[in-house]
Amino acid sequence: MIASRVLFVCLGNICRSPLAESVARKRLAEAGLDVSVASCGTGGWHAGEGADPRMVAAARVAGHDLSGHRARQLRARDFADYDLLLAMDRDNLRELRKLAATSLQAERAALFLEWTDAAPPLEFPDPWYGDAAGFEASVQLAERGVAGLIERLRDASR
Ligand code: 4NP
């Protein structure tokens, strides 16, 4: 397996990355792939909080349960604990790479939708400032990214 521990990274760890984590956990299990997933935020403002209620609601409609999520901030040790660190947008990726201790570690960080699919949009838009439609769109985008992730992990293990 090219990655057995995947960390999804966004800014606040209350919208995009907890969603991606939850979608990935479910779809990876369905696919029979033994990959552990987690998420965090580059910022610490929401550490300890649950996911945004708007995100929880949109995810629930699609069958994903974010109710147990607790936000946490990215830490340097994440580069030792995870072998693939997937950033939601380029700002997140920049912050991730700043924290990498070596260039080898930095190479484990990538843009989620670029690594998994490479079709536009390559950046996962932040739904936080928008309306409910943005949160619904986030669920679709997370499903698409995770489908690409599974395909790539499968291809690599063939
Ligand atoms: P996320 O969304 O990075 O997808 O969790 C955000 C959550 C909170 C903030 C920004 C983005 N904030 O500025 O507090």
PDB file of C-alpha atoms and ligand atoms in Angstrom:
ATOM      1  CA  MET A   1       0.000   0.000   0.000  1.00  0.00           C
ATOM      2  CA  ILE A   2       1.411   3.424  -0.893  1.00  0.00           C
ATOM      3  CA  ALA A   3      -0.369   4.930   2.079  1.00  0.00           C
ATOM      4  CA  SER A   4      -1.808   3.205   5.109  1.00  0.00           C
ATOM      5  CA  ARG A   5      -2.281   6.268   7.322  1.00  0.00           C
ATOM      6  CA  VAL A   6      -3.887   9.287   5.699  1.00  0.00           C
ATOM      7  CA  LEU A   7      -4.379  12.685   7.350  1.00  0.00           C
ATOM      8  CA  PHE A   8      -6.814  15.218   5.837  1.00  0.00           C
ATOM      9  CA  VAL A   9      -5.889  18.822   6.571  1.00  0.00           C
ATOM     10  CA  CYS A  10      -7.912  22.046   6.293  1.00  0.00           C
ATOM     11  CA  LEU A  11      -7.865  25.365   8.141  1.00  0.00           C
ATOM     12  CA  GLY A  12     -10.275  24.960  11.046  1.00  0.00           C
ATOM     13  CA  ASN A  13     -10.839  21.174  11.137  1.00  0.00           C
ATOM     14  CA  ILE A  14     -14.561  21.772  11.527  1.00  0.00           C
ATOM     15  CA  CYS A  15     -15.786  21.574   7.894  1.00  0.00           C
ATOM     16  CA  ARG A  16     -13.812  20.123   4.993  1.00  0.00           C
ATOM     17  CA  SER A  17     -11.266  17.787   6.573  1.00  0.00           C
ATOM     18  CA  PRO A  18     -13.629  16.145   9.104  1.00  0.00           C
ATOM     19  CA  LEU A  19     -16.004  15.560   6.195  1.00  0.00           C
ATOM     20  CA  ALA A  20     -13.256  14.042   4.028  1.00  0.00           C
ATOM     21  CA  GLU A  21     -12.126  11.893   6.969  1.00  0.00           C
ATOM     22  CA  SER A  22     -15.609  10.542   7.590  1.00  0.00           C
ATOM     23  CA  VAL A  23     -16.371   9.887   3.907  1.00  0.00           C
ATOM     24  CA  ALA A  24     -12.980   8.200   3.496  1.00  0.00           C
ATOM     25  CA  ARG A  25     -13.379   5.990   6.572  1.00  0.00           C
ATOM     26  CA  LYS A  26     -16.697   4.684   5.275  1.00  0.00           C
ATOM     27  CA  ARG A  27     -15.721   4.230   1.617  1.00  0.00           C
ATOM     28  CA  LEU A  28     -12.328   2.658   2.423  1.00  0.00           C
ATOM     29  CA  ALA A  29     -14.023   0.125   4.687  1.00  0.00           C
ATOM     30  CA  GLU A  30     -16.577  -0.640   1.958  1.00  0.00           C
ATOM     31  CA  ALA A  31     -13.704  -1.108  -0.486  1.00  0.00           C
ATOM     32  CA  GLY A  32     -11.952  -3.467   1.937  1.00  0.00           C
ATOM     33  CA  LEU A  33      -8.849  -1.279   2.110  1.00  0.00           C
ATOM     34  CA  ASP A  34      -6.974  -1.282   5.413  1.00  0.00           C
ATOM     35  CA  VAL A  35      -6.162   2.417   5.629  1.00  0.00           C
ATOM     36  CA  SER A  36      -6.556   4.522   8.763  1.00  0.00           C
ATOM     37  CA  VAL A  37      -7.700   8.111   8.420  1.00  0.00           C
ATOM     38  CA  ALA A  38      -7.793  11.217  10.587  1.00  0.00           C
ATOM     39  CA  SER A  39      -8.025  14.978  10.142  1.00  0.00           C
ATOM     40  CA  CYS A  40      -6.732  18.219  11.611  1.00  0.00           C
ATOM     41  CA  GLY A  41      -6.564  21.957  10.966  1.00  0.00           C
ATOM     42  CA  THR A  42      -3.566  24.192  10.380  1.00  0.00           C
ATOM     43  CA  GLY A  43      -5.200  26.679  12.772  1.00  0.00           C
ATOM     44  CA  GLY A  44      -6.039  26.021  16.408  1.00  0.00           C
ATOM     45  CA  TRP A  45      -9.013  28.359  16.947  1.00  0.00           C
ATOM     46  CA  HIS A  46     -11.567  25.559  16.959  1.00  0.00           C
ATOM     47  CA  ALA A  47      -9.507  22.899  18.751  1.00  0.00           C
ATOM     48  CA  GLY A  48     -11.709  20.736  20.950  1.00  0.00           C
ATOM     49  CA  GLU A  49     -14.919  21.793  19.190  1.00  0.00           C
ATOM     50  CA  GLY A  50     -17.238  19.585  17.200  1.00  0.00           C
ATOM     51  CA  ALA A  51     -17.688  19.948  13.452  1.00  0.00           C
ATOM     52  CA  ASP A  52     -19.704  22.934  12.179  1.00  0.00           C
ATOM     53  CA  PRO A  53     -23.429  22.111  12.625  1.00  0.00           C
ATOM     54  CA  ARG A  54     -24.085  23.012   8.969  1.00  0.00           C
ATOM     55  CA  MET A  55     -21.447  20.494   7.906  1.00  0.00           C
ATOM     56  CA  VAL A  56     -22.800  17.866  10.291  1.00  0.00           C
ATOM     57  CA  ALA A  57     -26.302  18.354   8.839  1.00  0.00           C
ATOM     58  CA  ALA A  58     -25.254  18.147   5.176  1.00  0.00           C
ATOM     59  CA  ALA A  59     -23.084  15.088   5.882  1.00  0.00           C
ATOM     60  CA  ARG A  60     -25.907  13.363   7.752  1.00  0.00           C
ATOM     61  CA  VAL A  61     -28.241  13.676   4.743  1.00  0.00           C
ATOM     62  CA  ALA A  62     -25.628  11.773   2.734  1.00  0.00           C
ATOM     63  CA  GLY A  63     -25.212   9.099   5.433  1.00  0.00           C
ATOM     64  CA  HIS A  64     -22.023  10.328   7.065  1.00  0.00           C
ATOM     65  CA  ASP A  65     -21.891  10.834  10.840  1.00  0.00           C
ATOM     66  CA  LEU A  66     -19.661  13.697  11.992  1.00  0.00           C
ATOM     67  CA  SER A  67     -21.219  13.966  15.437  1.00  0.00           C
ATOM     68  CA  GLY A  68     -18.239  12.440  17.260  1.00  0.00           C
ATOM     69  CA  HIS A  69     -15.647  14.705  15.661  1.00  0.00           C
ATOM     70  CA  ARG A  70     -13.395  16.898  17.810  1.00  0.00           C
ATOM     71  CA  ALA A  71     -11.171  19.444  16.100  1.00  0.00           C
ATOM     72  CA  ARG A  72      -7.439  19.463  16.656  1.00  0.00           C
ATOM     73  CA  GLN A  73      -4.505  21.410  15.305  1.00  0.00           C
ATOM     74  CA  LEU A  74      -1.784  20.072  13.032  1.00  0.00           C
ATOM     75  CA  ARG A  75       1.450  19.147  14.887  1.00  0.00           C
ATOM     76  CA  ALA A  76       4.946  18.362  13.686  1.00  0.00           C
ATOM     77  CA  ARG A  77       4.567  14.747  14.829  1.00  0.00           C
ATOM     78  CA  ASP A  78       1.844  14.255  12.193  1.00  0.00           C
ATOM     79  CA  PHE A  79       4.621  13.799   9.653  1.00  0.00           C
ATOM     80  CA  ALA A  80       5.852  10.797  11.617  1.00  0.00           C
ATOM     81  CA  ASP A  81       2.366   9.456  12.274  1.00  0.00           C
ATOM     82  CA  TYR A  82       0.945   9.696   8.723  1.00  0.00           C
ATOM     83  CA  ASP A  83       2.376   8.727   5.364  1.00  0.00           C
ATOM     84  CA  LEU A  84       0.037  10.832   3.228  1.00  0.00           C
ATOM     85  CA  LEU A  85      -1.089  14.299   4.312  1.00  0.00           C
ATOM     86  CA  LEU A  86      -3.791  15.692   2.032  1.00  0.00           C
ATOM     87  CA  ALA A  87      -4.403  19.447   2.122  1.00  0.00           C
ATOM     88  CA  MET A  88      -7.753  20.892   1.077  1.00  0.00           C
ATOM     89  CA  ASP A  89      -6.311  24.066  -0.457  1.00  0.00           C
ATOM     90  CA  ARG A  90      -2.969  25.595  -1.327  1.00  0.00           C
ATOM     91  CA  ASP A  91      -2.807  27.648   1.877  1.00  0.00           C
ATOM     92  CA  ASN A  92      -3.203  24.456   3.910  1.00  0.00           C
ATOM     93  CA  LEU A  93      -0.499  22.806   1.784  1.00  0.00           C
ATOM     94  CA  ARG A  94       1.884  25.723   2.350  1.00  0.00           C
ATOM     95  CA  GLU A  95       1.361  25.514   6.133  1.00  0.00           C
ATOM     96  CA  LEU A  96       1.887  21.763   6.039  1.00  0.00           C
ATOM     97  CA  ARG A  97       5.155  22.028   4.140  1.00  0.00           C
ATOM     98  CA  LYS A  98       6.432  24.688   6.561  1.00  0.00           C
ATOM     99  CA  LEU A  99       6.100  22.146   9.352  1.00  0.00           C
ATOM    100  CA  ALA A 100       7.884  19.331   7.520  1.00  0.00           C
ATOM    101  CA  ALA A 101      11.322  18.649   9.035  1.00  0.00           C
ATOM    102  CA  THR A 102      12.841  17.194   5.853  1.00  0.00           C
ATOM    103  CA  SER A 103      12.169  17.381   2.115  1.00  0.00           C
ATOM    104  CA  LEU A 104      11.167  13.712   2.258  1.00  0.00           C
ATOM    105  CA  GLN A 105       8.480  14.597   4.785  1.00  0.00           C
ATOM    106  CA  ALA A 106       7.344  17.561   2.678  1.00  0.00           C
ATOM    107  CA  GLU A 107       6.835  15.202  -0.266  1.00  0.00           C
ATOM    108  CA  ARG A 108       4.215  13.308   1.730  1.00  0.00           C
ATOM    109  CA  ALA A 109       2.000  16.398   1.663  1.00  0.00           C
ATOM    110  CA  ALA A 110      -0.195  16.948  -1.392  1.00  0.00           C
ATOM    111  CA  LEU A 111      -3.316  18.751  -2.530  1.00  0.00           C
ATOM    112  CA  PHE A 112      -6.276  16.409  -1.858  1.00  0.00           C
ATOM    113  CA  LEU A 113      -8.187  16.815  -5.125  1.00  0.00           C
ATOM    114  CA  GLU A 114      -5.032  17.023  -7.225  1.00  0.00           C
ATOM    115  CA  TRP A 115      -3.613  13.821  -5.751  1.00  0.00           C
ATOM    116  CA  THR A 116      -6.876  11.911  -5.976  1.00  0.00           C
ATOM    117  CA  ASP A 117      -8.462  13.082  -9.190  1.00  0.00           C
ATOM    118  CA  ALA A 118      -6.653  15.996 -10.850  1.00  0.00           C
ATOM    119  CA  ALA A 119      -9.864  17.306 -12.451  1.00  0.00           C
ATOM    120  CA  PRO A 120     -10.865  20.869 -11.576  1.00  0.00           C
ATOM    121  CA  PRO A 121     -11.398  22.210  -8.985  1.00  0.00           C
ATOM    122  CA  LEU A 122      -8.030  21.245  -7.553  1.00  0.00           C
ATOM    123  CA  GLU A 123      -8.700  23.244  -4.407  1.00  0.00           C
ATOM    124  CA  PHE A 124     -11.559  22.293  -2.101  1.00  0.00           C
ATOM    125  CA  PRO A 125     -13.569  25.520  -1.577  1.00  0.00           C
ATOM    126  CA  ASP A 126     -14.125  26.507   2.037  1.00  0.00           C
ATOM    127  CA  PRO A 127     -17.903  26.311   2.675  1.00  0.00           C
ATOM    128  CA  TRP A 128     -17.629  28.116   6.008  1.00  0.00           C
ATOM    129  CA  TYR A 129     -18.568  31.580   4.706  1.00  0.00           C
ATOM    130  CA  GLY A 130     -21.316  30.360   2.368  1.00  0.00           C
ATOM    131  CA  ASP A 131     -24.836  28.909   2.474  1.00  0.00           C
ATOM    132  CA  ALA A 132     -26.286  25.411   2.791  1.00  0.00           C
ATOM    133  CA  ALA A 133     -25.754  24.722  -0.919  1.00  0.00           C
ATOM    134  CA  GLY A 134     -22.016  25.073  -0.361  1.00  0.00           C
ATOM    135  CA  PHE A 135     -22.087  22.426   2.350  1.00  0.00           C
ATOM    136  CA  GLU A 136     -24.056  20.052   0.108  1.00  0.00           C
ATOM    137  CA  ALA A 137     -21.527  20.657  -2.676  1.00  0.00           C
ATOM    138  CA  SER A 138     -18.738  19.872  -0.204  1.00  0.00           C
ATOM    139  CA  VAL A 139     -20.192  16.412   0.396  1.00  0.00           C
ATOM    140  CA  GLN A 140     -20.203  15.693  -3.348  1.00  0.00           C
ATOM    141  CA  LEU A 141     -16.647  16.942  -3.703  1.00  0.00           C
ATOM    142  CA  ALA A 142     -15.467  14.851  -0.746  1.00  0.00           C
ATOM    143  CA  GLU A 143     -17.092  11.763  -2.294  1.00  0.00           C
ATOM    144  CA  ARG A 144     -15.363  12.461  -5.601  1.00  0.00           C
ATOM    145  CA  GLY A 145     -11.976  12.974  -3.968  1.00  0.00           C
ATOM    146  CA  VAL A 146     -12.311   9.855  -1.860  1.00  0.00           C
ATOM    147  CA  ALA A 147     -13.350   7.798  -4.904  1.00  0.00           C
ATOM    148  CA  GLY A 148     -10.157   8.979  -6.602  1.00  0.00           C
ATOM    149  CA  LEU A 149      -8.133   8.184  -3.489  1.00  0.00           C
ATOM    150  CA  ILE A 150      -9.467   4.621  -3.413  1.00  0.00           C
ATOM    151  CA  GLU A 151      -8.786   4.144  -7.111  1.00  0.00           C
ATOM    152  CA  ARG A 152      -5.217   5.334  -6.717  1.00  0.00           C
ATOM    153  CA  LEU A 153      -4.558   3.205  -3.639  1.00  0.00           C
ATOM    154  CA  ARG A 154      -5.998   0.167  -5.432  1.00  0.00           C
ATOM    155  CA  ASP A 155      -3.947   0.767  -8.584  1.00  0.00           C
ATOM    156  CA  ALA A 156      -0.815   1.065  -6.493  1.00  0.00           C
ATOM    157  CA  SER A 157      -1.457  -2.197  -4.649  1.00  0.00           C
ATOM    158  CA  ARG A 158      -2.014  -4.228  -7.822  1.00  0.00           C
TER     159      ARG A 158
HETATM  160  P1  4NP B   1     -12.527  24.358   7.420  1.00  0.00           P
HETATM  161  O1  4NP B   1     -13.452  25.670   7.432  1.00  0.00           O
HETATM  162  O2  4NP B   1     -11.105  24.837   7.235  1.00  0.00           O
HETATM  163  O3  4NP B   1     -13.025  23.603   6.257  1.00  0.00           O
HETATM  164  O4  4NP B   1     -12.749  23.676   8.749  1.00  0.00           O
HETATM  165  C1  4NP B   1     -13.197  26.775   8.265  1.00  0.00           C
HETATM  166  C2  4NP B   1     -13.580  26.770   9.582  1.00  0.00           C
HETATM  167  C3  4NP B   1     -13.349  27.863  10.382  1.00  0.00           C
HETATM  168  C4  4NP B   1     -12.709  28.963   9.870  1.00  0.00           C
HETATM  169  C5  4NP B   1     -12.318  28.978   8.552  1.00  0.00           C
HETATM  170  C6  4NP B   1     -12.544  27.875   7.751  1.00  0.00           C
HETATM  171  N1  4NP B   1     -12.471  30.115  10.696  1.00  0.00           N
HETATM  172  O5  4NP B   1     -11.973  31.125  10.164  1.00  0.00           O
HETATM  173  O6  4NP B   1     -12.704  30.053  11.897  1.00  0.00           O
END
